[in-house]
Short mmCIF file of C-alpha atoms and ligand atoms in Angstrom, two decimals:
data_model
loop_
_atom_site.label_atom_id
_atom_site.label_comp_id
_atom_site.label_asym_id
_atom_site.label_seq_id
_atom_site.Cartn_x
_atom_site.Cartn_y
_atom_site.Cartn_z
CA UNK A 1 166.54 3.76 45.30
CA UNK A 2 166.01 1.17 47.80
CA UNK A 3 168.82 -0.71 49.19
CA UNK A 4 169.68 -0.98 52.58
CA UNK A 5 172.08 1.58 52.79
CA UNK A 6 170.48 3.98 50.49
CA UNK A 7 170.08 6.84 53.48
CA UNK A 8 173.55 6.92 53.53
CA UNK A 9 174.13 7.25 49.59
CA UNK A 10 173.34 10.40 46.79
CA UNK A 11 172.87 7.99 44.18
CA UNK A 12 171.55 5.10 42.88
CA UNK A 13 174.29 2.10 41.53
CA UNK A 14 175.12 2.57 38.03
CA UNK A 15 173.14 -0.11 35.93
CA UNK A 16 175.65 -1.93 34.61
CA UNK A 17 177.22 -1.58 38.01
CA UNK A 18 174.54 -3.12 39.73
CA UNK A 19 174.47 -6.29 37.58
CA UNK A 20 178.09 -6.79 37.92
CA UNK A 21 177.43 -6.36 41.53
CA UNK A 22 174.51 -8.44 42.13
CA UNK A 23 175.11 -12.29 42.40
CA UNK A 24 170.90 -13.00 42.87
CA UNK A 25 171.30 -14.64 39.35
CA UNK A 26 173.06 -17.49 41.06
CA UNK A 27 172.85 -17.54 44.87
CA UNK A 28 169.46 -17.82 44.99
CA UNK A 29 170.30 -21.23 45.10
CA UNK A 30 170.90 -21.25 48.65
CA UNK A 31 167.45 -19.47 49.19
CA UNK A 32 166.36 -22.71 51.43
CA UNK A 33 169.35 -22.44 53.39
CA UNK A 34 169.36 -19.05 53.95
CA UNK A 35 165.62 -19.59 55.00
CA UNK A 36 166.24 -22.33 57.22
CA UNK A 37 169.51 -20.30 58.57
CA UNK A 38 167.45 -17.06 59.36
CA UNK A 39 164.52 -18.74 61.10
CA UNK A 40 167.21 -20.56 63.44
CA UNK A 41 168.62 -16.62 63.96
CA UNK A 42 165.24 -15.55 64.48
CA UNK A 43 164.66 -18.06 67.27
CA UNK A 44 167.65 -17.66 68.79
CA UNK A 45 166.85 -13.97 68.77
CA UNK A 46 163.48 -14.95 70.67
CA UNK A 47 164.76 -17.01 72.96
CA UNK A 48 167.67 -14.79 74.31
CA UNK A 49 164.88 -11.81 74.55
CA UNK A 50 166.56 -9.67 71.79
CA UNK A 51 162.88 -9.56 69.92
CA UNK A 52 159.56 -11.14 71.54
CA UNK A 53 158.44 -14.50 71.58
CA UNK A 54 155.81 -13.38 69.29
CA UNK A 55 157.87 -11.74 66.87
CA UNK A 56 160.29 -14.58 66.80
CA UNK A 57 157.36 -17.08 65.80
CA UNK A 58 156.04 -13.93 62.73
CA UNK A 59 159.28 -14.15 61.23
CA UNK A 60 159.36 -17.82 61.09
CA UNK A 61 156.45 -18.04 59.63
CA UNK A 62 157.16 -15.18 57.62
CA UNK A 63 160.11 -17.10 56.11
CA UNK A 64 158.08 -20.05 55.72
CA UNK A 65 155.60 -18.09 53.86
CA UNK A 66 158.73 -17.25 51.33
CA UNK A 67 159.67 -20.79 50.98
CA UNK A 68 156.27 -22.31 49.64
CA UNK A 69 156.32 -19.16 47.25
CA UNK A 70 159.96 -20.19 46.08
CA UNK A 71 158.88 -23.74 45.57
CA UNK A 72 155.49 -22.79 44.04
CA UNK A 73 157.44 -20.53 41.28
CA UNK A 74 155.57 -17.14 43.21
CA UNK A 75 158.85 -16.03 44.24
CA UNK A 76 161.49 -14.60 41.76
CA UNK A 77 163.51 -12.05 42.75
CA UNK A 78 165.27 -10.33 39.76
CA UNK A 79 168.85 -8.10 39.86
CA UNK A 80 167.54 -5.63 41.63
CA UNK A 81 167.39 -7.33 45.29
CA UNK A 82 171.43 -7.63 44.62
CA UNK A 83 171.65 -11.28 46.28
CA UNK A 84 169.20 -13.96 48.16
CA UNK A 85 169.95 -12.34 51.43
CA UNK A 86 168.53 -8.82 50.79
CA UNK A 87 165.97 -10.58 48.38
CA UNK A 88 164.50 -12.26 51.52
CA UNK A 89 164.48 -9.42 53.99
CA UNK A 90 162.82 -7.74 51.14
CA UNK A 91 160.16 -9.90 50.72
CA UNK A 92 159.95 -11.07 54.81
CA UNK A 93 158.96 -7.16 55.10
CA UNK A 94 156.42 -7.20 52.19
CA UNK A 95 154.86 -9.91 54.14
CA UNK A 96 154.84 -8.89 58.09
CA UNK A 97 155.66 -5.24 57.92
CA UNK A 98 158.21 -3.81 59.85
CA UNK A 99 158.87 -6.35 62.04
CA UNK A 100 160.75 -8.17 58.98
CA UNK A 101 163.29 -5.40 59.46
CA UNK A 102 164.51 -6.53 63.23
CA UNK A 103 165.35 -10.27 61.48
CA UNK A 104 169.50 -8.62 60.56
CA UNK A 105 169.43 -7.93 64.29
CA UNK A 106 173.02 -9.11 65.44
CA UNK A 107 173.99 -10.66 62.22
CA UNK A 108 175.63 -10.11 58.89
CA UNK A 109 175.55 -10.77 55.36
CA UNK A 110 178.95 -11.94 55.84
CA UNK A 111 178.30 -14.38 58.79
CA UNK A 112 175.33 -15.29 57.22
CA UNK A 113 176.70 -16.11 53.75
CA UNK A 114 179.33 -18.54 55.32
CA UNK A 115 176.06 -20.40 57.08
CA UNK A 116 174.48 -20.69 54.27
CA UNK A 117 177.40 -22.04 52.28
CA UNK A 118 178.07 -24.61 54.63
CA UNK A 119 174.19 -25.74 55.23
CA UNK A 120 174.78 -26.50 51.34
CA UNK A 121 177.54 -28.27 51.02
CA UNK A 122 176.73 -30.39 54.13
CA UNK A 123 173.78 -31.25 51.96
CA UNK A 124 175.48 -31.88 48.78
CA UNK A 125 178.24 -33.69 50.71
CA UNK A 126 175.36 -36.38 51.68
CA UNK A 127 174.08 -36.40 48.28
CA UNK A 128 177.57 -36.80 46.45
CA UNK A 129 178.68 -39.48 49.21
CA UNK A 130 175.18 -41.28 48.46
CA UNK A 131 176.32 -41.15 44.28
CA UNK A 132 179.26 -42.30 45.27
CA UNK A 133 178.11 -45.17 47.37
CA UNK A 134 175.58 -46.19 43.92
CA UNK A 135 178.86 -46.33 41.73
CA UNK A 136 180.97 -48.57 44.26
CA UNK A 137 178.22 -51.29 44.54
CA UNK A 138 177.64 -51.14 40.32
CA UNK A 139 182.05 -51.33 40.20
CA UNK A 140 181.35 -54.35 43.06
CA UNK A 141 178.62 -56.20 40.82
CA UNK A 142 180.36 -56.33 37.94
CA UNK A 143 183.57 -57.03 39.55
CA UNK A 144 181.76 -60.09 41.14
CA UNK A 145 180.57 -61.64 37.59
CA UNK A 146 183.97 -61.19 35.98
CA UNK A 147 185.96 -62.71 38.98
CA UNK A 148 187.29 -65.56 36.11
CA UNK A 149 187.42 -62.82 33.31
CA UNK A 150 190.97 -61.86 32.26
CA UNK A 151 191.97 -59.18 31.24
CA UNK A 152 195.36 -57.86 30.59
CA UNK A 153 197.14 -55.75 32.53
CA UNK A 154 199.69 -52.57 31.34
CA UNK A 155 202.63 -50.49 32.60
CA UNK A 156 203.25 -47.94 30.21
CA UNK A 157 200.21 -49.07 28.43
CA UNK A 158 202.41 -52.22 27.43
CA UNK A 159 201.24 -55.15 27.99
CA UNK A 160 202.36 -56.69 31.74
CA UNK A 161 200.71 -59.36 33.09
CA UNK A 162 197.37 -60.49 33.07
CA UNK A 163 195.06 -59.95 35.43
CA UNK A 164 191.36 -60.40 37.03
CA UNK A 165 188.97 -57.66 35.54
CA UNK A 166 187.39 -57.76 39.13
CA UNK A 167 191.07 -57.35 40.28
CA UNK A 168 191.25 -54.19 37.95
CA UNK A 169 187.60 -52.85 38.64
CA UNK A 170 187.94 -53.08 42.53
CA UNK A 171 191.03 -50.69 42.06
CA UNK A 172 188.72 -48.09 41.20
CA UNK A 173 186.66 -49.28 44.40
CA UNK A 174 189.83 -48.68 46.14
CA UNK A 175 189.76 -45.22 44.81
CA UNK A 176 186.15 -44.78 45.92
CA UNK A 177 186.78 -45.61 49.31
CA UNK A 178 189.37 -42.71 49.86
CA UNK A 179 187.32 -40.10 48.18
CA UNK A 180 184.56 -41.18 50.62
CA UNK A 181 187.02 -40.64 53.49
CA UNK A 182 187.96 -37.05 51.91
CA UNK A 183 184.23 -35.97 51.58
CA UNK A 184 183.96 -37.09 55.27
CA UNK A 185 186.91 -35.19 56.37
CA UNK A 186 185.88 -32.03 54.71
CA UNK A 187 182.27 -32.31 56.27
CA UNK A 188 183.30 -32.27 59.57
CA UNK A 189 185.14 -29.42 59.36
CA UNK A 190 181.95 -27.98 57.17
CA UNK A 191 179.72 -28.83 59.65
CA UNK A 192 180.41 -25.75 62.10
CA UNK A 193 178.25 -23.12 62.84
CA UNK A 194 179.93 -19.61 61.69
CA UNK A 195 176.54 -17.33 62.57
CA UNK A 196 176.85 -15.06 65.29
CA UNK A 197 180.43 -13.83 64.42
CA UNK A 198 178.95 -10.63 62.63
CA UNK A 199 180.30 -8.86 59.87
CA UNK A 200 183.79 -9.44 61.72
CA UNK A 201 184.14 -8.95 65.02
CA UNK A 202 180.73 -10.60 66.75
CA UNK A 203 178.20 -8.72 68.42
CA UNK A 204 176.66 -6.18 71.19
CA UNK A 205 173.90 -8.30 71.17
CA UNK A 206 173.54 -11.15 73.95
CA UNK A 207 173.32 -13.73 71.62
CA UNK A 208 173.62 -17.71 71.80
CA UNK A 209 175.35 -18.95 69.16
CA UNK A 210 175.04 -22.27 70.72
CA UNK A 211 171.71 -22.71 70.34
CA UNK A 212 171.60 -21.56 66.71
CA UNK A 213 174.36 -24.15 65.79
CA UNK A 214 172.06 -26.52 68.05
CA UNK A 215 168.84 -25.54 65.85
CA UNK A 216 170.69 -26.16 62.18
CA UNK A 217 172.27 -29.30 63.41
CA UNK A 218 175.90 -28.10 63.11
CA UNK A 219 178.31 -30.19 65.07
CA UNK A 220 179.61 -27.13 67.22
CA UNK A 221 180.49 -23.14 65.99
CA UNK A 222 182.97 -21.79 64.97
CA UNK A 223 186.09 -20.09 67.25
CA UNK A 224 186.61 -16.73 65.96
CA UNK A 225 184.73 -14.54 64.30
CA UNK A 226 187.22 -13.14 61.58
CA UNK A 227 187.97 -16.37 60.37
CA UNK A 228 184.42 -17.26 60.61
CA UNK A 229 183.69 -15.00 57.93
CA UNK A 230 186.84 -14.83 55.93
CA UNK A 231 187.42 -18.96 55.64
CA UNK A 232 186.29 -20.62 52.48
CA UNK A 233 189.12 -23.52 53.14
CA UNK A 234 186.12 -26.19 53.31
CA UNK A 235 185.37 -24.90 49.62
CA UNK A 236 189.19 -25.55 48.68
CA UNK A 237 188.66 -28.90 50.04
CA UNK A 238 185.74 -29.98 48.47
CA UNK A 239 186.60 -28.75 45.44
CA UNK A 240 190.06 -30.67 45.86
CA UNK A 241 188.17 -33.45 46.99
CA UNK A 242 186.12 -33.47 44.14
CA UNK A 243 188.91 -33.15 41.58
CA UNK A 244 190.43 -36.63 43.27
CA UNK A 245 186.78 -38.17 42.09
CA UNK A 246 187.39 -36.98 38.73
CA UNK A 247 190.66 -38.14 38.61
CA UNK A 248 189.50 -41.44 38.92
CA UNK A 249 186.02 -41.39 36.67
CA UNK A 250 188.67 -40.04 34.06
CA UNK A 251 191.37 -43.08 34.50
CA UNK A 252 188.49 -45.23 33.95
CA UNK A 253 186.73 -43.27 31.24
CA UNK A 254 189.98 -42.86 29.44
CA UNK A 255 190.32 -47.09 29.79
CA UNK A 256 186.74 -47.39 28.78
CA UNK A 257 187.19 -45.27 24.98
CA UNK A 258 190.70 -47.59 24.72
CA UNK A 259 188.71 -50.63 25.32
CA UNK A 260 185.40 -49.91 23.00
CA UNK A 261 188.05 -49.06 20.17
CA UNK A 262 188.91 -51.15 17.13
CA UNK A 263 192.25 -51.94 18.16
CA UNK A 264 191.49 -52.93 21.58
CA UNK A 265 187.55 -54.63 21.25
CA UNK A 266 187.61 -55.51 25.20
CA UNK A 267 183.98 -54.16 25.27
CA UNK A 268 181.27 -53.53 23.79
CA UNK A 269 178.99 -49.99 24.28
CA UNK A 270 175.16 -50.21 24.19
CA UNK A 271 173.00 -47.68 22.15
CA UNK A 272 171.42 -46.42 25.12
CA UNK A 273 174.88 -44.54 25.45
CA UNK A 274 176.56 -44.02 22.63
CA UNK A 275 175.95 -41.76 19.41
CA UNK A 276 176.90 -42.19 16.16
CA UNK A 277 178.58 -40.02 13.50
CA UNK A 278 176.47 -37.71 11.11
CA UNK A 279 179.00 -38.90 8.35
CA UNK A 280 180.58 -41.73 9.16
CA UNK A 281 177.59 -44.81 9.16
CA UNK A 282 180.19 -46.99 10.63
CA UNK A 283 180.67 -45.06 14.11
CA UNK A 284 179.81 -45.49 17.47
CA UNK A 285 181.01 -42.99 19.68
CA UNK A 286 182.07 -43.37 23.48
CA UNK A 287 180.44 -40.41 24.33
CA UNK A 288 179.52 -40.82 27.81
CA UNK A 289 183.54 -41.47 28.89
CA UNK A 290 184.70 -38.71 26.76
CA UNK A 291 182.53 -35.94 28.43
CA UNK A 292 183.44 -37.10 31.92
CA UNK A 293 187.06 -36.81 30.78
CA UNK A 294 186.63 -33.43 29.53
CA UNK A 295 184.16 -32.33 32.14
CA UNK A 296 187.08 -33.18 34.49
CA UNK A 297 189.12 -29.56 32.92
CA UNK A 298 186.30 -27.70 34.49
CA UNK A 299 186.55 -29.13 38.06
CA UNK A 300 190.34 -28.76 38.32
CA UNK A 301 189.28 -25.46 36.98
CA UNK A 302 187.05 -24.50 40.07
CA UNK A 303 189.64 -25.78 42.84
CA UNK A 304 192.67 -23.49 40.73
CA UNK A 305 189.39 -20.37 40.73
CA UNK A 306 188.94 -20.93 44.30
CA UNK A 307 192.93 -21.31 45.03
CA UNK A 308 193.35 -18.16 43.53
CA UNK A 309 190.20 -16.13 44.53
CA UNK A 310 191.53 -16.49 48.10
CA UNK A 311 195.17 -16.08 47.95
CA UNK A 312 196.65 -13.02 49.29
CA UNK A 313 193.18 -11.83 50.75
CA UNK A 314 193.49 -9.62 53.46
CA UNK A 315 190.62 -10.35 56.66
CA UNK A 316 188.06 -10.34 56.92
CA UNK A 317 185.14 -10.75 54.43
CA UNK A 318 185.79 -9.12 51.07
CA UNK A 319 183.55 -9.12 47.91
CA UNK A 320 186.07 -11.67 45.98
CA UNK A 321 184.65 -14.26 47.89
CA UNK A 322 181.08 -13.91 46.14
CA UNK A 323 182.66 -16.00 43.33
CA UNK A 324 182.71 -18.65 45.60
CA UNK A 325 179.50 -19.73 44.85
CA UNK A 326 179.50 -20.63 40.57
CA UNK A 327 182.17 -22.69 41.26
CA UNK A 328 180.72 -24.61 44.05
CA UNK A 329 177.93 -25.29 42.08
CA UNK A 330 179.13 -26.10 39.05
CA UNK A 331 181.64 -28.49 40.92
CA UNK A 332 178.49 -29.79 42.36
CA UNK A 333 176.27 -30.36 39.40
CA UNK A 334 179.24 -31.75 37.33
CA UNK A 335 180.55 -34.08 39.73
CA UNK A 336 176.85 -35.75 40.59
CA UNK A 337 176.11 -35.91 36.50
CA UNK A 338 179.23 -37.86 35.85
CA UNK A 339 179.22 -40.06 38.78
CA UNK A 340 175.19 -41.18 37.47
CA UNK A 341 176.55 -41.05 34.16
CA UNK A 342 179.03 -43.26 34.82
CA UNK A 343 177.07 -45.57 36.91
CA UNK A 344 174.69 -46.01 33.98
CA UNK A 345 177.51 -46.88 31.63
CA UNK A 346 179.36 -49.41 33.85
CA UNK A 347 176.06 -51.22 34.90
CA UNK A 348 174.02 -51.45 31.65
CA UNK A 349 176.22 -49.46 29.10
CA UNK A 350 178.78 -51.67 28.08
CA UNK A 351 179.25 -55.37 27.67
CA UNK A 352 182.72 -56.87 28.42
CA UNK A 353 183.94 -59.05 25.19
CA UNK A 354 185.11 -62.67 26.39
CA UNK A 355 186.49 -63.81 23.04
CA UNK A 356 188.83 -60.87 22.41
CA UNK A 357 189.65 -60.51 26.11
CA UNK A 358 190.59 -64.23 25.98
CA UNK A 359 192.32 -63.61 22.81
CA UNK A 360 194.68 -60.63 24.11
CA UNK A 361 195.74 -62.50 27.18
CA UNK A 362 196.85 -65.75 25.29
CA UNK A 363 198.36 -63.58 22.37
CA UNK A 364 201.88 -62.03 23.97
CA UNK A 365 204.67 -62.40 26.14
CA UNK A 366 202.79 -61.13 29.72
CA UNK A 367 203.89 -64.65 31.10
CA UNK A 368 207.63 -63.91 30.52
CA UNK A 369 207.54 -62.41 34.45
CA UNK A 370 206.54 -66.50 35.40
CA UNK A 371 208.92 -68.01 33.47
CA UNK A 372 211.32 -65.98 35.28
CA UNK A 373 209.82 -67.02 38.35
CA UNK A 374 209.87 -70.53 37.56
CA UNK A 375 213.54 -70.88 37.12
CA UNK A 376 213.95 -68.80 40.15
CA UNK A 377 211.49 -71.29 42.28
CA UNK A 378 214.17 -74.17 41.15
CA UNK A 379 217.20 -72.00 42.90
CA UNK A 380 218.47 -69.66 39.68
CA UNK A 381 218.99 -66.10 41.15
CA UNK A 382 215.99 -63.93 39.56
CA UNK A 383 218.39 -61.42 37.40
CA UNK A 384 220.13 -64.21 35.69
CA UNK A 385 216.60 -66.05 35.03
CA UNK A 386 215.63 -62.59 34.13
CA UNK A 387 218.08 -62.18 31.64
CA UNK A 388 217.91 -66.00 30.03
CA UNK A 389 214.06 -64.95 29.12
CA UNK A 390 214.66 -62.01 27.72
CA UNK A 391 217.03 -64.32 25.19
CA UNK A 392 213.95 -66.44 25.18
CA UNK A 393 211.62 -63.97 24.07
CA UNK A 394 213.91 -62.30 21.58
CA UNK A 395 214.20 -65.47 19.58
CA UNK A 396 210.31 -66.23 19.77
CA UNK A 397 209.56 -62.50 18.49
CA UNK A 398 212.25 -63.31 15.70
CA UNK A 399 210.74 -66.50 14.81
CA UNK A 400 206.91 -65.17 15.08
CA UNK A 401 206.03 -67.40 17.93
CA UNK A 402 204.97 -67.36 21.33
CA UNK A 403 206.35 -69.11 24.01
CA UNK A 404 203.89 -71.66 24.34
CA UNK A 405 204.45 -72.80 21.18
CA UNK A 406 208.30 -73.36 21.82
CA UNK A 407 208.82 -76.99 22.07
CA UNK A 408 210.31 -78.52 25.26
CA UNK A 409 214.13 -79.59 23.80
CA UNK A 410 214.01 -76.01 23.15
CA UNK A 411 213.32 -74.84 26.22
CA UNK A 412 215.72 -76.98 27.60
CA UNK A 413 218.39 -75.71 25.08
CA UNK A 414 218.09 -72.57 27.06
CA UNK A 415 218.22 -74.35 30.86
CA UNK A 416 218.07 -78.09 31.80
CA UNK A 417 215.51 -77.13 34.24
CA UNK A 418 212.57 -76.40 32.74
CA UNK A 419 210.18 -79.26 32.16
CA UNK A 420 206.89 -80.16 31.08
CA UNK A 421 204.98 -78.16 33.96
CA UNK A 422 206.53 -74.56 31.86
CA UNK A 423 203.56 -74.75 29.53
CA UNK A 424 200.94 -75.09 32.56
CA UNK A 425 203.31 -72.66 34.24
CA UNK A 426 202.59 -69.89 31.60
CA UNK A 427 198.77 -70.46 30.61
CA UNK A 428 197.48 -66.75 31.62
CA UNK A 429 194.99 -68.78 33.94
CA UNK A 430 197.89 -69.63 35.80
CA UNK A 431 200.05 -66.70 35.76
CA UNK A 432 196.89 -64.96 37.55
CA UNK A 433 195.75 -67.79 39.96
CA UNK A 434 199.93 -68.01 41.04
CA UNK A 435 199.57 -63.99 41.70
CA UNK A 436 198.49 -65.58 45.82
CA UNK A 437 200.06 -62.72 47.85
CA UNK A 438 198.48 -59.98 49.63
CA UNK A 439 196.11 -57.74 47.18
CA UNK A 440 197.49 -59.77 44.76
CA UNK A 441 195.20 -60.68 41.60
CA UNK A 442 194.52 -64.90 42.47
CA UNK A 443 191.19 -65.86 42.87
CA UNK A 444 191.30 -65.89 46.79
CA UNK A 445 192.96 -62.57 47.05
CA UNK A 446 190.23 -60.62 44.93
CA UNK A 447 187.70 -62.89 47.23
CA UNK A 448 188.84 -61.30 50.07
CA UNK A 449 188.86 -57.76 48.49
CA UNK A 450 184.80 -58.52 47.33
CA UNK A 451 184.22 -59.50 51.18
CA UNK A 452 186.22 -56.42 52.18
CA UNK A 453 184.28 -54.04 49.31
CA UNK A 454 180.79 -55.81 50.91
CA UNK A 455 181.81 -54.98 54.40
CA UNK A 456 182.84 -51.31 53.59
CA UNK A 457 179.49 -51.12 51.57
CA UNK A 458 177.45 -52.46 54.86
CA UNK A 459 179.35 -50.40 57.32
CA UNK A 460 179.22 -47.18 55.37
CA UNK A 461 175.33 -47.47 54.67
N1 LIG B 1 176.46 -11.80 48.04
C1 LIG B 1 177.52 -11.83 49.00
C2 LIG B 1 178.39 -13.04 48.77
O1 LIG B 1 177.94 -13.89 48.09
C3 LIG B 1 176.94 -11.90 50.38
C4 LIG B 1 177.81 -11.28 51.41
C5 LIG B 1 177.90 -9.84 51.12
N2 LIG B 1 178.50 -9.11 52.17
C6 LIG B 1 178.86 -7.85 52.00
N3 LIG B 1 179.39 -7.26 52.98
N4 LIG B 1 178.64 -7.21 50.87
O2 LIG B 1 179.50 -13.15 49.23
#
């Protein structure tokens, strides 16, 4: 028996016990972390003259020792080392003797744990902002060379009005720019330093918590030392924060399978990302859209685990909160496979299809909103145009036509006003270019959005 504690205890853990117990399986993930948390301790702990100079600068090197045998495959610690933190005291006094036993001098496991959480996710944060930057300049391209592409536009998923596919791909820029903001948000209040507080209540020792914030490159520590241990709200958040992203890959993924079917043909999917059938020869499946939609479940999945792990938990640290850690990386993996996933689709995946586009937009009654508009332009109050088109469009969609193709005494049958200009007033070309006001879907308007997308992109680099 050799745990820690094992003075204290008769008998050894129960072997099924102790693999229930042991999370080494996954948080040996944060073993560089932890490394890089415990030589900051141990220097700290030098500097304040709770060990010597000299045996500040063993352990470091110690640990340093550990991390080349991590990387080089040397070091795997199996079940029985419980989790990463024991498994590197362990080894740290394999390597310089006792001495390796003075590094948990005026911390905790529990104080350490948060550290090494947060040195994570400020990492991943970086990483996932980084992904996220790579899919906003591939929306931005291909928004910028289908500026004259229509496309059209739904409520309901019925037809609406047309509108610019740049128009409907910055959207999800939009979309990108606020989840950047959230991942921002949540790293700054990540980016504090909770070492130092103990297992609860801080420590004898005269320690400088300052400095050891100072040494990981947190933005400041943390205020008090139960919450320092007991709050996970930064995993909450960035698990929330992540479930926005996948909100929006999923809108678009969900669009993407609509468009690449037979009945809507707007695009077209490469081979280098789709599969086919084993039975069907004809097939080509969106597959790439359809996992990120389903991979979304298991995100929402991790913020609801995480909700729930921490509800109703008394202070400070308790043993729940191991679970933090699948979920965080899971969220993590996920989210950075769909966003390069999708990335990969939307730059060199799919194809947009001019001729059916073109088709759809010049095919239905999305201009009925400017007909409207015209007769209100000449003075008719909107709900009574508004009413004479819907009369107009009933008797084209009884007589198989579209409006275009309603000659002019016609049109005038239904109001002396309209003239020759209604058919150049309806062309979907117009209907879009008239769209002129503020984040509106004209030509100019969706200019200005590219400049402001370009300008985010710069500023944000
Ligand atoms: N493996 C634990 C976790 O992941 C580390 C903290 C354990 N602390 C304790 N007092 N048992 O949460």
């Amino acid at each position: 028996m050799n745990s820690p504690w094992s003075q204290r205890f008769d008998l050894a853990l129960h072997p099924t016990i102790a693999q229930f117990n042991a999370s080494i399986l996954f948080d040996i993930n944060l073993i560089e972390y932890d490394l890089t948390g415990s030589q900051a301790h141990a220097r700290m702990l030098a500097k304040q003259g709770i060990i010597t100079l000299e045996e500040g600068e063993q352990i470091v090197q110690g640990l340093e020792q550990i991390r080349q045998e991590y990387r080089s495959g040397a070091f795997k610690p199996g079940i029985g080392a419980e989790d990463v933190h024991l498994a590197v005291e362990r080894r740290l006094t394999e390597i310089i003797g006792d001495l390796g036993k003075k590094l948990h001098t005026a911390r905790s496991r529990n104080d350490q744990v948060a550290t090494d959480v947060r040195l994570y996710l400020r990492e991943q944060i970086a990483l996932i902002q980084a992904d996220l930057h790579h899919w906003q300049q591939t929306l931005l391209t291909v928004a910028e060379n289908h500026l004259d592409t229509l496309i059209p536009g739904y409520t309901h998923l019925q037809r609406a009005q047309p509108v610019s596919l740049a128009h409907h791909l910055l959207a999800y820029f939009e979309m990108a720019i606020r989840d950047q903001q959230r991942l921002q948000e949540v790293y700054q209040r990540v980016n504090l330093c909770p070492l130092g507080a103990g297992a609860l209540a801080g420590t004898t020792f005269p320690i400088d918590r300052e400095y050891t914030a100072q040494l990981l490159g947190f933005a400041g520590v943390t205020r008090n030392s139960l919450d320092s241990v007991s709050d996970r709200d930064f995993v909450v958040e960035f698990c929330h924060a992540c479930s926005l992203i996948m909100v929006h890959l999923s809108r678009l993924a969900e669009e993407i399978i609509l468009w690449s079917s037979q009945e809507f043909q707007f695009v077209l999917l490469s081979d280098r990302v789709s599969t086919g059938s084993s039975i069907m020869p004809q097939k080509k499946n969106p597959d790439v859209p359809e996992l990120v939609r389903g991979k979304t479940g298991r995100v929402f999945g991790h913020l609801q685990a995480m909700l729930t792990m921490l509800k109703g938990l008394p202070l400070a640290y308790n043993k729940d909160m191991q679970e933090d850690k699948e979920a965080l990386f899971d969220t993590v993996t996920t989210i950075r496979s769909c966003l390069a996933a999708m990335t990969i689709l939307l730059a060199e995946g799919l194809s947009f299809r001019s001729e059916s586009l073109g088709r759809a937009v010049n095919n239905d009654f999305s201009n009925a909103t400017d007909v409207a508009d015209y007769l209100a332009a000449k003075g008719i109050p909107f709900r009574e145009a508004y009413n004479l088109v819907g009369r107009l469009v009933k008797t084209c969609v009884e007589e198989g036509i579209l409006l275009n193709q309603l000659p002019l005494d016609r049109w005038q049958s239904f109001h002396p006003l309209f003239g020759e200009d209604i058919y150049d007033a309806i062309t979907p070309q117009h209907v879009v270019s008239a769209r002129q006001s503020y984040g509106g879907t004209a030509l100019e308007q969706v200019k200005t959005q590219i400049a402001a997308a370009k300008e985010w992109l710069r500023a944000s680099a």
